[in-house]
Amino acid sequence: MKNYFEHASSVVFGCMGLGGEWAASSYSSEHVKQANNAIEAALNAGITVFDHADIYTLGKAEKVFADVLKQNPDWRNNMIIQSKCGIRFEDETGPKRYDFSPAYITQSVDGILQRLNQEYIDILLLHRPDPLADLPALGECLTALHKAGKFRYLGVSNMHWYQIEALQAVVPFPIIANQLEMSLAYRDWVEDGMMANSALNRNSGYTAGTLEYCQRNKVQLQAWAPLAQGKYSGRGEPDCATSALVSKLAAEYGVSPEAIVLGWLMRHPSAIQPVIGTTNPARIAACAQAMHTQLSREHWYALLESASGHEVP
Protein backbone atom coordinates (compact mmCIF):
# COMPACT_ATOMS: atom_id res chain seq x y z
CA MET A 1 0.00 0.00 0.00
CA LYS A 2 1.31 3.43 -0.89
CA ASN A 3 1.84 5.76 2.05
CA TYR A 4 -0.22 8.76 1.05
CA PHE A 5 1.88 11.31 2.89
CA GLU A 6 5.10 10.03 1.32
CA HIS A 7 3.88 9.84 -2.27
CA ALA A 8 1.40 12.71 -2.57
CA SER A 9 2.37 15.82 -4.51
CA SER A 10 1.71 19.18 -2.90
CA VAL A 11 -0.65 20.11 -5.79
CA VAL A 12 -3.61 17.94 -6.84
CA PHE A 13 -4.97 17.65 -10.38
CA GLY A 14 -8.75 17.98 -10.32
CA CYS A 15 -10.51 15.95 -13.01
CA MET A 16 -13.80 17.86 -13.02
CA GLY A 17 -13.09 19.27 -16.48
CA LEU A 18 -12.56 15.93 -18.19
CA GLY A 19 -15.18 14.20 -20.31
CA GLY A 20 -16.95 17.09 -22.01
CA GLU A 21 -20.34 18.49 -21.04
CA TRP A 22 -22.31 17.91 -17.86
CA ALA A 23 -25.03 16.18 -19.84
CA ALA A 24 -26.21 12.67 -20.61
CA SER A 25 -24.19 12.50 -23.81
CA SER A 26 -21.25 10.43 -24.92
CA TYR A 27 -17.68 11.68 -25.04
CA SER A 28 -15.51 11.73 -28.12
CA SER A 29 -11.97 10.84 -29.09
CA GLU A 30 -11.18 14.55 -28.78
CA HIS A 31 -12.19 14.42 -25.12
CA VAL A 32 -9.87 11.44 -24.61
CA LYS A 33 -7.05 13.32 -26.35
CA GLN A 34 -7.68 16.39 -24.17
CA ALA A 35 -7.60 14.23 -21.03
CA ASN A 36 -4.43 12.47 -22.18
CA ASN A 37 -2.64 15.78 -22.75
CA ALA A 38 -3.78 17.18 -19.41
CA ILE A 39 -2.85 14.08 -17.39
CA GLU A 40 0.53 13.83 -19.12
CA ALA A 41 1.21 17.50 -18.38
CA ALA A 42 0.32 16.97 -14.74
CA LEU A 43 2.59 13.94 -14.38
CA ASN A 44 5.44 15.73 -16.16
CA ALA A 45 5.05 18.62 -13.72
CA GLY A 46 5.39 16.28 -10.75
CA ILE A 47 1.71 16.05 -9.81
CA THR A 48 0.82 12.60 -8.49
CA VAL A 49 -2.66 13.05 -6.94
CA PHE A 50 -5.70 12.94 -9.24
CA ASP A 51 -9.07 13.98 -7.83
CA HIS A 52 -12.39 12.64 -9.16
CA ALA A 53 -16.02 12.51 -8.08
CA ASP A 54 -18.68 10.19 -9.38
CA ILE A 55 -20.77 13.19 -10.47
CA TYR A 56 -18.08 14.92 -12.55
CA THR A 57 -19.46 15.32 -16.06
CA LEU A 58 -22.02 12.71 -14.96
CA GLY A 59 -19.43 9.96 -14.67
CA LYS A 60 -17.68 10.69 -17.96
CA ALA A 61 -14.61 12.17 -16.27
CA GLU A 62 -13.83 8.79 -14.72
CA LYS A 63 -14.51 6.94 -17.97
CA VAL A 64 -12.23 9.20 -20.00
CA PHE A 65 -9.55 8.85 -17.34
CA ALA A 66 -9.82 5.06 -17.65
CA ASP A 67 -9.42 5.29 -21.42
CA VAL A 68 -6.24 7.30 -20.96
CA LEU A 69 -4.83 4.78 -18.48
CA LYS A 70 -5.67 1.93 -20.85
CA GLN A 71 -3.42 3.62 -23.41
CA ASN A 72 -0.74 4.41 -20.80
CA PRO A 73 -0.93 1.66 -18.13
CA ASP A 74 2.44 2.54 -16.59
CA TRP A 75 1.11 5.94 -15.53
CA ARG A 76 -0.95 4.29 -12.80
CA ASN A 77 2.25 3.41 -10.93
CA ASN A 78 2.93 7.11 -10.38
CA MET A 79 -0.61 8.08 -9.37
CA ILE A 80 -2.71 8.44 -6.27
CA ILE A 81 -6.32 8.31 -7.48
CA GLN A 82 -9.12 9.58 -5.29
CA SER A 83 -12.83 9.92 -5.95
CA LYS A 84 -15.81 11.28 -4.06
CA CYS A 85 -19.38 10.06 -3.67
CA GLY A 86 -22.53 10.91 -1.75
CA ILE A 87 -24.16 13.60 -3.93
CA ARG A 88 -27.21 12.58 -5.96
CA PHE A 89 -28.67 14.84 -8.61
CA GLU A 90 -32.40 15.21 -9.12
CA ASP A 91 -33.91 12.13 -10.73
CA GLU A 92 -37.23 10.32 -11.03
CA THR A 93 -37.09 9.33 -7.35
CA GLY A 94 -36.42 12.72 -5.79
CA PRO A 95 -34.65 16.13 -5.74
CA LYS A 96 -30.95 16.79 -5.52
CA ARG A 97 -29.82 15.30 -2.23
CA TYR A 98 -26.98 13.77 -0.25
CA ASP A 99 -27.02 10.05 0.44
CA PHE A 100 -24.74 8.20 2.86
CA SER A 101 -26.99 5.15 3.10
CA PRO A 102 -24.98 1.92 2.95
CA ALA A 103 -26.73 0.75 -0.20
CA TYR A 104 -26.00 3.97 -2.06
CA ILE A 105 -22.38 4.26 -0.89
CA THR A 106 -21.71 0.66 -1.89
CA GLN A 107 -23.35 1.20 -5.28
CA SER A 108 -21.38 4.40 -5.77
CA VAL A 109 -18.01 2.85 -4.95
CA ASP A 110 -18.67 -0.06 -7.29
CA GLY A 111 -19.64 2.44 -10.00
CA ILE A 112 -16.47 4.45 -9.48
CA LEU A 113 -14.31 1.34 -9.81
CA GLN A 114 -16.16 0.20 -12.90
CA ARG A 115 -15.87 3.57 -14.64
CA LEU A 116 -12.19 3.96 -13.71
CA ASN A 117 -11.53 0.31 -14.59
CA GLN A 118 -9.65 -0.14 -11.32
CA GLU A 119 -9.74 -2.84 -8.67
CA TYR A 120 -9.33 -0.17 -6.00
CA ILE A 121 -8.93 3.55 -5.55
CA ASP A 122 -6.33 5.00 -3.23
CA ILE A 123 -8.69 7.38 -1.42
CA LEU A 124 -12.47 7.45 -1.13
CA LEU A 125 -13.92 10.80 -0.03
CA LEU A 126 -17.46 11.44 1.17
CA HIS A 127 -18.47 14.47 -0.87
CA ARG A 128 -20.83 16.47 1.36
CA PRO A 129 -22.28 15.67 4.81
CA ASP A 130 -25.63 13.87 4.73
CA PRO A 131 -27.75 15.07 7.69
CA LEU A 132 -29.75 11.82 7.50
CA ALA A 133 -26.69 9.60 7.76
CA ASP A 134 -26.89 6.70 10.20
CA LEU A 135 -23.28 6.86 11.36
CA PRO A 136 -22.97 3.33 12.81
CA ALA A 137 -24.44 1.86 9.61
CA LEU A 138 -22.19 4.07 7.49
CA GLY A 139 -19.19 2.98 9.53
CA GLU A 140 -20.02 -0.69 8.98
CA CYS A 141 -20.43 -0.08 5.25
CA LEU A 142 -17.12 1.76 4.89
CA THR A 143 -15.32 -0.85 6.97
CA ALA A 144 -16.67 -3.64 4.73
CA LEU A 145 -15.63 -1.79 1.57
CA HIS A 146 -12.19 -1.17 3.04
CA LYS A 147 -11.78 -4.82 4.04
CA ALA A 148 -12.82 -5.82 0.53
CA GLY A 149 -9.91 -3.76 -0.80
CA LYS A 150 -12.03 -1.29 -2.74
CA PHE A 151 -10.28 1.76 -1.28
CA ARG A 152 -7.02 2.18 0.65
CA TYR A 153 -7.68 5.38 2.56
CA LEU A 154 -10.76 7.35 3.64
CA GLY A 155 -11.26 11.09 3.34
CA VAL A 156 -14.09 13.60 3.49
CA SER A 157 -15.05 16.83 1.80
CA ASN A 158 -16.75 19.96 3.15
CA MET A 159 -16.85 18.71 6.74
CA HIS A 160 -16.49 20.53 10.06
CA TRP A 161 -14.02 19.08 12.55
CA TYR A 162 -16.75 17.65 14.75
CA GLN A 163 -18.29 15.81 11.80
CA ILE A 164 -14.92 14.24 11.03
CA GLU A 165 -14.55 13.28 14.68
CA ALA A 166 -18.00 11.66 14.73
CA LEU A 167 -17.23 9.68 11.57
CA GLN A 168 -13.81 8.68 12.87
CA ALA A 169 -15.51 7.14 15.91
CA VAL A 170 -17.27 4.55 13.71
CA VAL A 171 -14.40 3.47 11.43
CA PRO A 172 -11.26 1.61 12.57
CA PHE A 173 -8.87 3.34 10.14
CA PRO A 174 -7.79 6.99 10.01
CA ILE A 175 -9.57 9.67 8.01
CA ILE A 176 -6.68 11.25 6.14
CA ALA A 177 -8.10 14.14 4.09
CA ASN A 178 -10.67 16.94 4.19
CA GLN A 179 -11.39 18.93 1.03
CA LEU A 180 -12.67 22.47 1.65
CA GLU A 181 -13.08 25.65 -0.35
CA MET A 182 -9.96 27.66 0.47
CA SER A 183 -8.38 30.49 -1.48
CA LEU A 184 -7.09 34.03 -1.29
CA ALA A 185 -10.68 35.08 -2.00
CA TYR A 186 -12.31 32.62 0.43
CA ARG A 187 -10.31 33.34 3.56
CA ASP A 188 -12.64 32.47 6.47
CA TRP A 189 -10.49 29.44 7.30
CA VAL A 190 -7.53 31.66 8.19
CA GLU A 191 -9.27 34.86 9.27
CA ASP A 192 -11.38 33.12 11.91
CA GLY A 193 -8.30 32.49 14.01
CA MET A 194 -6.56 35.75 13.22
CA MET A 195 -9.56 37.91 14.06
CA ALA A 196 -10.10 36.54 17.56
CA ASN A 197 -11.49 39.19 19.91
CA SER A 198 -12.38 41.33 16.89
CA ALA A 199 -15.68 42.38 15.33
CA LEU A 200 -14.19 41.38 11.97
CA ASN A 201 -14.92 37.68 12.44
CA ARG A 202 -18.56 37.92 13.48
CA ASN A 203 -19.82 36.92 10.05
CA SER A 204 -17.35 34.11 9.44
CA GLY A 205 -18.80 31.11 7.64
CA TYR A 206 -16.02 28.88 8.93
CA THR A 207 -16.26 26.56 11.92
CA ALA A 208 -13.57 27.41 14.45
CA GLY A 209 -11.15 24.61 15.19
CA THR A 210 -11.37 22.70 11.91
CA LEU A 211 -7.92 23.81 10.78
CA GLU A 212 -6.34 22.88 14.09
CA TYR A 213 -8.19 19.56 14.29
CA CYS A 214 -6.92 18.55 10.86
CA GLN A 215 -3.35 19.56 11.71
CA ARG A 216 -3.42 17.73 15.04
CA ASN A 217 -4.92 14.53 13.59
CA LYS A 218 -2.90 14.41 10.36
CA VAL A 219 -5.92 15.08 8.17
CA GLN A 220 -4.59 16.50 4.91
CA LEU A 221 -6.35 19.72 3.94
CA GLN A 222 -7.15 19.94 0.23
CA ALA A 223 -8.41 23.21 -1.23
CA TRP A 224 -11.05 23.25 -3.95
CA ALA A 225 -11.42 26.39 -6.09
CA PRO A 226 -7.96 27.54 -4.91
CA LEU A 227 -7.56 30.05 -7.75
CA ALA A 228 -10.98 31.65 -7.08
CA GLN A 229 -11.94 31.30 -10.76
CA GLY A 230 -8.85 33.24 -11.83
CA LYS A 231 -9.81 36.38 -9.91
CA TYR A 232 -6.20 37.25 -9.17
CA SER A 233 -4.41 35.64 -12.10
CA GLY A 234 -6.06 37.41 -15.00
CA ARG A 235 -8.69 34.84 -15.93
CA GLY A 236 -11.85 35.91 -14.14
CA GLU A 237 -13.59 39.03 -12.89
CA PRO A 238 -10.51 40.78 -11.57
CA ASP A 239 -9.63 42.28 -8.23
CA CYS A 240 -7.43 44.93 -9.83
CA ALA A 241 -5.32 45.92 -6.82
CA THR A 242 -4.60 42.35 -5.73
CA SER A 243 -4.10 41.19 -9.32
CA ALA A 244 -1.47 43.90 -9.73
CA LEU A 245 0.28 42.76 -6.55
CA VAL A 246 0.16 39.14 -7.72
CA SER A 247 1.70 40.15 -11.06
CA LYS A 248 4.42 42.14 -9.27
CA LEU A 249 5.28 39.20 -7.02
CA ALA A 250 5.20 36.76 -9.94
CA ALA A 251 7.85 38.86 -11.68
CA GLU A 252 9.89 39.11 -8.48
CA TYR A 253 9.83 35.34 -7.84
CA GLY A 254 10.15 34.47 -11.53
CA VAL A 255 7.00 32.35 -11.59
CA SER A 256 3.45 32.50 -12.93
CA PRO A 257 0.65 34.48 -11.27
CA GLU A 258 -1.06 31.13 -10.57
CA ALA A 259 1.98 30.01 -8.58
CA ILE A 260 1.75 33.11 -6.38
CA VAL A 261 -1.97 32.62 -5.68
CA LEU A 262 -1.54 28.92 -4.95
CA GLY A 263 1.69 29.60 -3.08
CA TRP A 264 -0.25 31.85 -0.70
CA LEU A 265 -2.33 28.85 0.34
CA MET A 266 0.65 26.52 0.48
CA ARG A 267 2.67 28.91 2.67
CA HIS A 268 0.39 28.01 5.58
CA PRO A 269 2.00 25.44 7.92
CA SER A 270 -0.95 23.04 7.56
CA ALA A 271 0.49 22.09 4.15
CA ILE A 272 -2.71 22.76 2.17
CA GLN A 273 -2.92 20.92 -1.16
CA PRO A 274 -4.64 23.05 -3.81
CA VAL A 275 -6.82 21.11 -6.26
CA ILE A 276 -6.40 22.74 -9.66
CA GLY A 277 -9.13 22.33 -12.27
CA THR A 278 -7.63 23.42 -15.57
CA THR A 279 -7.13 21.01 -18.48
CA ASN A 280 -4.78 23.39 -20.32
CA PRO A 281 -1.25 21.88 -20.27
CA ALA A 282 0.42 25.29 -20.16
CA ARG A 283 -1.68 26.39 -17.23
CA ILE A 284 -1.12 23.07 -15.45
CA ALA A 285 2.61 23.74 -15.71
CA ALA A 286 2.07 27.30 -14.48
CA CYS A 287 0.15 26.04 -11.45
CA ALA A 288 2.76 23.38 -10.71
CA GLN A 289 5.37 26.11 -10.23
CA ALA A 290 3.71 26.68 -6.85
CA MET A 291 5.33 23.45 -5.63
CA HIS A 292 8.68 25.24 -5.78
CA THR A 293 7.57 28.72 -4.63
CA GLN A 294 7.96 29.77 -0.98
CA LEU A 295 6.43 33.17 -0.25
CA SER A 296 7.98 35.31 2.43
CA ARG A 297 5.97 36.12 5.54
CA GLU A 298 5.81 39.75 4.44
CA HIS A 299 4.46 38.90 0.98
CA TRP A 300 1.90 36.49 2.48
CA TYR A 301 0.54 39.25 4.71
CA ALA A 302 0.65 41.79 1.87
CA LEU A 303 -1.58 39.54 -0.23
CA LEU A 304 -3.92 38.98 2.70
CA GLU A 305 -4.21 42.71 3.33
CA SER A 306 -4.83 43.47 -0.33
CA ALA A 307 -7.45 40.74 -0.81
CA SER A 308 -9.32 41.59 2.41
CA GLY A 309 -9.17 45.34 1.83
CA HIS A 310 -7.82 46.18 5.29
CA GLU A 311 -4.80 45.61 7.46
CA VAL A 312 -4.85 42.98 10.18
CA PRO A 313 -6.41 44.23 13.45
PDB file of C-alpha atoms in Angstrom, residues 37-177:
ATOM      1  CA  ASN A  37      -2.641  15.780 -22.746  1.00  0.00           C
ATOM      2  CA  ALA A  38      -3.779  17.177 -19.409  1.00  0.00           C
ATOM      3  CA  ILE A  39      -2.846  14.084 -17.390  1.00  0.00           C
ATOM      4  CA  GLU A  40       0.534  13.829 -19.118  1.00  0.00           C
ATOM      5  CA  ALA A  41       1.215  17.496 -18.385  1.00  0.00           C
ATOM      6  CA  ALA A  42       0.321  16.971 -14.736  1.00  0.00           C
ATOM      7  CA  LEU A  43       2.591  13.941 -14.382  1.00  0.00           C
ATOM      8  CA  ASN A  44       5.438  15.730 -16.162  1.00  0.00           C
ATOM      9  CA  ALA A  45       5.052  18.617 -13.723  1.00  0.00           C
ATOM     10  CA  GLY A  46       5.395  16.275 -10.752  1.00  0.00           C
ATOM     11  CA  ILE A  47       1.710  16.048  -9.806  1.00  0.00           C
ATOM     12  CA  THR A  48       0.816  12.596  -8.494  1.00  0.00           C
ATOM     13  CA  VAL A  49      -2.658  13.046  -6.939  1.00  0.00           C
ATOM     14  CA  PHE A  50      -5.698  12.942  -9.237  1.00  0.00           C
ATOM     15  CA  ASP A  51      -9.066  13.980  -7.833  1.00  0.00           C
ATOM     16  CA  HIS A  52     -12.388  12.643  -9.156  1.00  0.00           C
ATOM     17  CA  ALA A  53     -16.021  12.512  -8.084  1.00  0.00           C
ATOM     18  CA  ASP A  54     -18.683  10.186  -9.382  1.00  0.00           C
ATOM     19  CA  ILE A  55     -20.770  13.185 -10.473  1.00  0.00           C
ATOM     20  CA  TYR A  56     -18.076  14.922 -12.547  1.00  0.00           C
ATOM     21  CA  THR A  57     -19.460  15.320 -16.065  1.00  0.00           C
ATOM     22  CA  LEU A  58     -22.016  12.709 -14.961  1.00  0.00           C
ATOM     23  CA  GLY A  59     -19.429   9.956 -14.672  1.00  0.00           C
ATOM     24  CA  LYS A  60     -17.681  10.688 -17.960  1.00  0.00           C
ATOM     25  CA  ALA A  61     -14.611  12.173 -16.268  1.00  0.00           C
ATOM     26  CA  GLU A  62     -13.829   8.786 -14.720  1.00  0.00           C
ATOM     27  CA  LYS A  63     -14.512   6.940 -17.965  1.00  0.00           C
ATOM     28  CA  VAL A  64     -12.228   9.203 -19.996  1.00  0.00           C
ATOM     29  CA  PHE A  65      -9.545   8.849 -17.341  1.00  0.00           C
ATOM     30  CA  ALA A  66      -9.822   5.064 -17.649  1.00  0.00           C
ATOM     31  CA  ASP A  67      -9.424   5.293 -21.418  1.00  0.00           C
ATOM     32  CA  VAL A  68      -6.240   7.298 -20.959  1.00  0.00           C
ATOM     33  CA  LEU A  69      -4.832   4.780 -18.484  1.00  0.00           C
ATOM     34  CA  LYS A  70      -5.671   1.934 -20.848  1.00  0.00           C
ATOM     35  CA  GLN A  71      -3.420   3.620 -23.414  1.00  0.00           C
ATOM     36  CA  ASN A  72      -0.744   4.412 -20.799  1.00  0.00           C
ATOM     37  CA  PRO A  73      -0.927   1.664 -18.132  1.00  0.00           C
ATOM     38  CA  ASP A  74       2.444   2.537 -16.590  1.00  0.00           C
ATOM     39  CA  TRP A  75       1.113   5.943 -15.534  1.00  0.00           C
ATOM     40  CA  ARG A  76      -0.950   4.287 -12.805  1.00  0.00           C
ATOM     41  CA  ASN A  77       2.247   3.406 -10.933  1.00  0.00           C
ATOM     42  CA  ASN A  78       2.928   7.108 -10.375  1.00  0.00           C
ATOM     43  CA  MET A  79      -0.607   8.080  -9.367  1.00  0.00           C
ATOM     44  CA  ILE A  80      -2.714   8.442  -6.267  1.00  0.00           C
ATOM     45  CA  ILE A  81      -6.325   8.310  -7.478  1.00  0.00           C
ATOM     46  CA  GLN A  82      -9.118   9.583  -5.289  1.00  0.00           C
ATOM     47  CA  SER A  83     -12.830   9.917  -5.945  1.00  0.00           C
ATOM     48  CA  LYS A  84     -15.814  11.275  -4.061  1.00  0.00           C
ATOM     49  CA  CYS A  85     -19.377  10.055  -3.669  1.00  0.00           C
ATOM     50  CA  GLY A  86     -22.532  10.907  -1.748  1.00  0.00           C
ATOM     51  CA  ILE A  87     -24.158  13.601  -3.930  1.00  0.00           C
ATOM     52  CA  ARG A  88     -27.209  12.578  -5.955  1.00  0.00           C
ATOM     53  CA  PHE A  89     -28.669  14.840  -8.614  1.00  0.00           C
ATOM     54  CA  GLU A  90     -32.403  15.212  -9.118  1.00  0.00           C
ATOM     55  CA  ASP A  91     -33.914  12.130 -10.730  1.00  0.00           C
ATOM     56  CA  GLU A  92     -37.225  10.320 -11.027  1.00  0.00           C
ATOM     57  CA  THR A  93     -37.091   9.330  -7.353  1.00  0.00           C
ATOM     58  CA  GLY A  94     -36.424  12.725  -5.791  1.00  0.00           C
ATOM     59  CA  PRO A  95     -34.653  16.125  -5.745  1.00  0.00           C
ATOM     60  CA  LYS A  96     -30.952  16.795  -5.517  1.00  0.00           C
ATOM     61  CA  ARG A  97     -29.820  15.299  -2.228  1.00  0.00           C
ATOM     62  CA  TYR A  98     -26.983  13.767  -0.246  1.00  0.00           C
ATOM     63  CA  ASP A  99     -27.017  10.048   0.441  1.00  0.00           C
ATOM     64  CA  PHE A 100     -24.735   8.201   2.860  1.00  0.00           C
ATOM     65  CA  SER A 101     -26.990   5.153   3.095  1.00  0.00           C
ATOM     66  CA  PRO A 102     -24.977   1.922   2.950  1.00  0.00           C
ATOM     67  CA  ALA A 103     -26.729   0.749  -0.199  1.00  0.00           C
ATOM     68  CA  TYR A 104     -25.997   3.970  -2.063  1.00  0.00           C
ATOM     69  CA  ILE A 105     -22.379   4.264  -0.888  1.00  0.00           C
ATOM     70  CA  THR A 106     -21.707   0.656  -1.895  1.00  0.00           C
ATOM     71  CA  GLN A 107     -23.352   1.199  -5.276  1.00  0.00           C
ATOM     72  CA  SER A 108     -21.376   4.401  -5.765  1.00  0.00           C
ATOM     73  CA  VAL A 109     -18.007   2.847  -4.953  1.00  0.00           C
ATOM     74  CA  ASP A 110     -18.667  -0.055  -7.294  1.00  0.00           C
ATOM     75  CA  GLY A 111     -19.641   2.437 -10.000  1.00  0.00           C
ATOM     76  CA  ILE A 112     -16.470   4.447  -9.479  1.00  0.00           C
ATOM     77  CA  LEU A 113     -14.310   1.344  -9.806  1.00  0.00           C
ATOM     78  CA  GLN A 114     -16.165   0.201 -12.899  1.00  0.00           C
ATOM     79  CA  ARG A 115     -15.870   3.572 -14.637  1.00  0.00           C
ATOM     80  CA  LEU A 116     -12.194   3.961 -13.708  1.00  0.00           C
ATOM     81  CA  ASN A 117     -11.532   0.311 -14.593  1.00  0.00           C
ATOM     82  CA  GLN A 118      -9.649  -0.144 -11.316  1.00  0.00           C
ATOM     83  CA  GLU A 119      -9.742  -2.837  -8.668  1.00  0.00           C
ATOM     84  CA  TYR A 120      -9.334  -0.171  -5.998  1.00  0.00           C
ATOM     85  CA  ILE A 121      -8.926   3.553  -5.547  1.00  0.00           C
ATOM     86  CA  ASP A 122      -6.326   4.998  -3.233  1.00  0.00           C
ATOM     87  CA  ILE A 123      -8.694   7.376  -1.422  1.00  0.00           C
ATOM     88  CA  LEU A 124     -12.472   7.453  -1.127  1.00  0.00           C
ATOM     89  CA  LEU A 125     -13.918  10.797  -0.029  1.00  0.00           C
ATOM     90  CA  LEU A 126     -17.464  11.444   1.167  1.00  0.00           C
ATOM     91  CA  HIS A 127     -18.473  14.468  -0.868  1.00  0.00           C
ATOM     92  CA  ARG A 128     -20.834  16.475   1.364  1.00  0.00           C
ATOM     93  CA  PRO A 129     -22.279  15.675   4.808  1.00  0.00           C
ATOM     94  CA  ASP A 130     -25.633  13.872   4.734  1.00  0.00           C
ATOM     95  CA  PRO A 131     -27.754  15.071   7.688  1.00  0.00           C
ATOM     96  CA  LEU A 132     -29.747  11.819   7.502  1.00  0.00           C
ATOM     97  CA  ALA A 133     -26.688   9.603   7.761  1.00  0.00           C
ATOM     98  CA  ASP A 134     -26.889   6.696  10.196  1.00  0.00           C
ATOM     99  CA  LEU A 135     -23.276   6.861  11.364  1.00  0.00           C
ATOM    100  CA  PRO A 136     -22.968   3.329  12.814  1.00  0.00           C
ATOM    101  CA  ALA A 137     -24.436   1.858   9.615  1.00  0.00           C
ATOM    102  CA  LEU A 138     -22.194   4.073   7.486  1.00  0.00           C
ATOM    103  CA  GLY A 139     -19.186   2.981   9.526  1.00  0.00           C
ATOM    104  CA  GLU A 140     -20.021  -0.690   8.981  1.00  0.00           C
ATOM    105  CA  CYS A 141     -20.433  -0.084   5.254  1.00  0.00           C
ATOM    106  CA  LEU A 142     -17.117   1.761   4.894  1.00  0.00           C
ATOM    107  CA  THR A 143     -15.320  -0.850   6.969  1.00  0.00           C
ATOM    108  CA  ALA A 144     -16.672  -3.636   4.735  1.00  0.00           C
ATOM    109  CA  LEU A 145     -15.626  -1.789   1.569  1.00  0.00           C
ATOM    110  CA  HIS A 146     -12.191  -1.167   3.042  1.00  0.00           C
ATOM    111  CA  LYS A 147     -11.777  -4.817   4.038  1.00  0.00           C
ATOM    112  CA  ALA A 148     -12.821  -5.818   0.534  1.00  0.00           C
ATOM    113  CA  GLY A 149      -9.913  -3.757  -0.796  1.00  0.00           C
ATOM    114  CA  LYS A 150     -12.029  -1.288  -2.738  1.00  0.00           C
ATOM    115  CA  PHE A 151     -10.285   1.760  -1.276  1.00  0.00           C
ATOM    116  CA  ARG A 152      -7.025   2.179   0.646  1.00  0.00           C
ATOM    117  CA  TYR A 153      -7.685   5.384   2.562  1.00  0.00           C
ATOM    118  CA  LEU A 154     -10.759   7.353   3.639  1.00  0.00           C
ATOM    119  CA  GLY A 155     -11.264  11.087   3.343  1.00  0.00           C
ATOM    120  CA  VAL A 156     -14.085  13.602   3.486  1.00  0.00           C
ATOM    121  CA  SER A 157     -15.050  16.834   1.803  1.00  0.00           C
ATOM    122  CA  ASN A 158     -16.746  19.958   3.149  1.00  0.00           C
ATOM    123  CA  MET A 159     -16.854  18.710   6.742  1.00  0.00           C
ATOM    124  CA  HIS A 160     -16.491  20.526  10.057  1.00  0.00           C
ATOM    125  CA  TRP A 161     -14.020  19.077  12.547  1.00  0.00           C
ATOM    126  CA  TYR A 162     -16.745  17.654  14.749  1.00  0.00           C
ATOM    127  CA  GLN A 163     -18.286  15.812  11.804  1.00  0.00           C
ATOM    128  CA  ILE A 164     -14.916  14.235  11.031  1.00  0.00           C
ATOM    129  CA  GLU A 165     -14.546  13.283  14.683  1.00  0.00           C
ATOM    130  CA  ALA A 166     -17.997  11.665  14.726  1.00  0.00           C
ATOM    131  CA  LEU A 167     -17.229   9.677  11.566  1.00  0.00           C
ATOM    132  CA  GLN A 168     -13.811   8.681  12.869  1.00  0.00           C
ATOM    133  CA  ALA A 169     -15.509   7.145  15.913  1.00  0.00           C
ATOM    134  CA  VAL A 170     -17.273   4.551  13.711  1.00  0.00           C
ATOM    135  CA  VAL A 171     -14.399   3.471  11.426  1.00  0.00           C
ATOM    136  CA  PRO A 172     -11.265   1.606  12.567  1.00  0.00           C
ATOM    137  CA  PHE A 173      -8.871   3.339  10.139  1.00  0.00           C
ATOM    138  CA  PRO A 174      -7.791   6.990  10.013  1.00  0.00           C
ATOM    139  CA  ILE A 175      -9.570   9.671   8.008  1.00  0.00           C
ATOM    140  CA  ILE A 176      -6.676  11.252   6.138  1.00  0.00           C
ATOM    141  CA  ALA A 177      -8.101  14.139   4.090  1.00  0.00           C
TER     142      ALA A 177
END
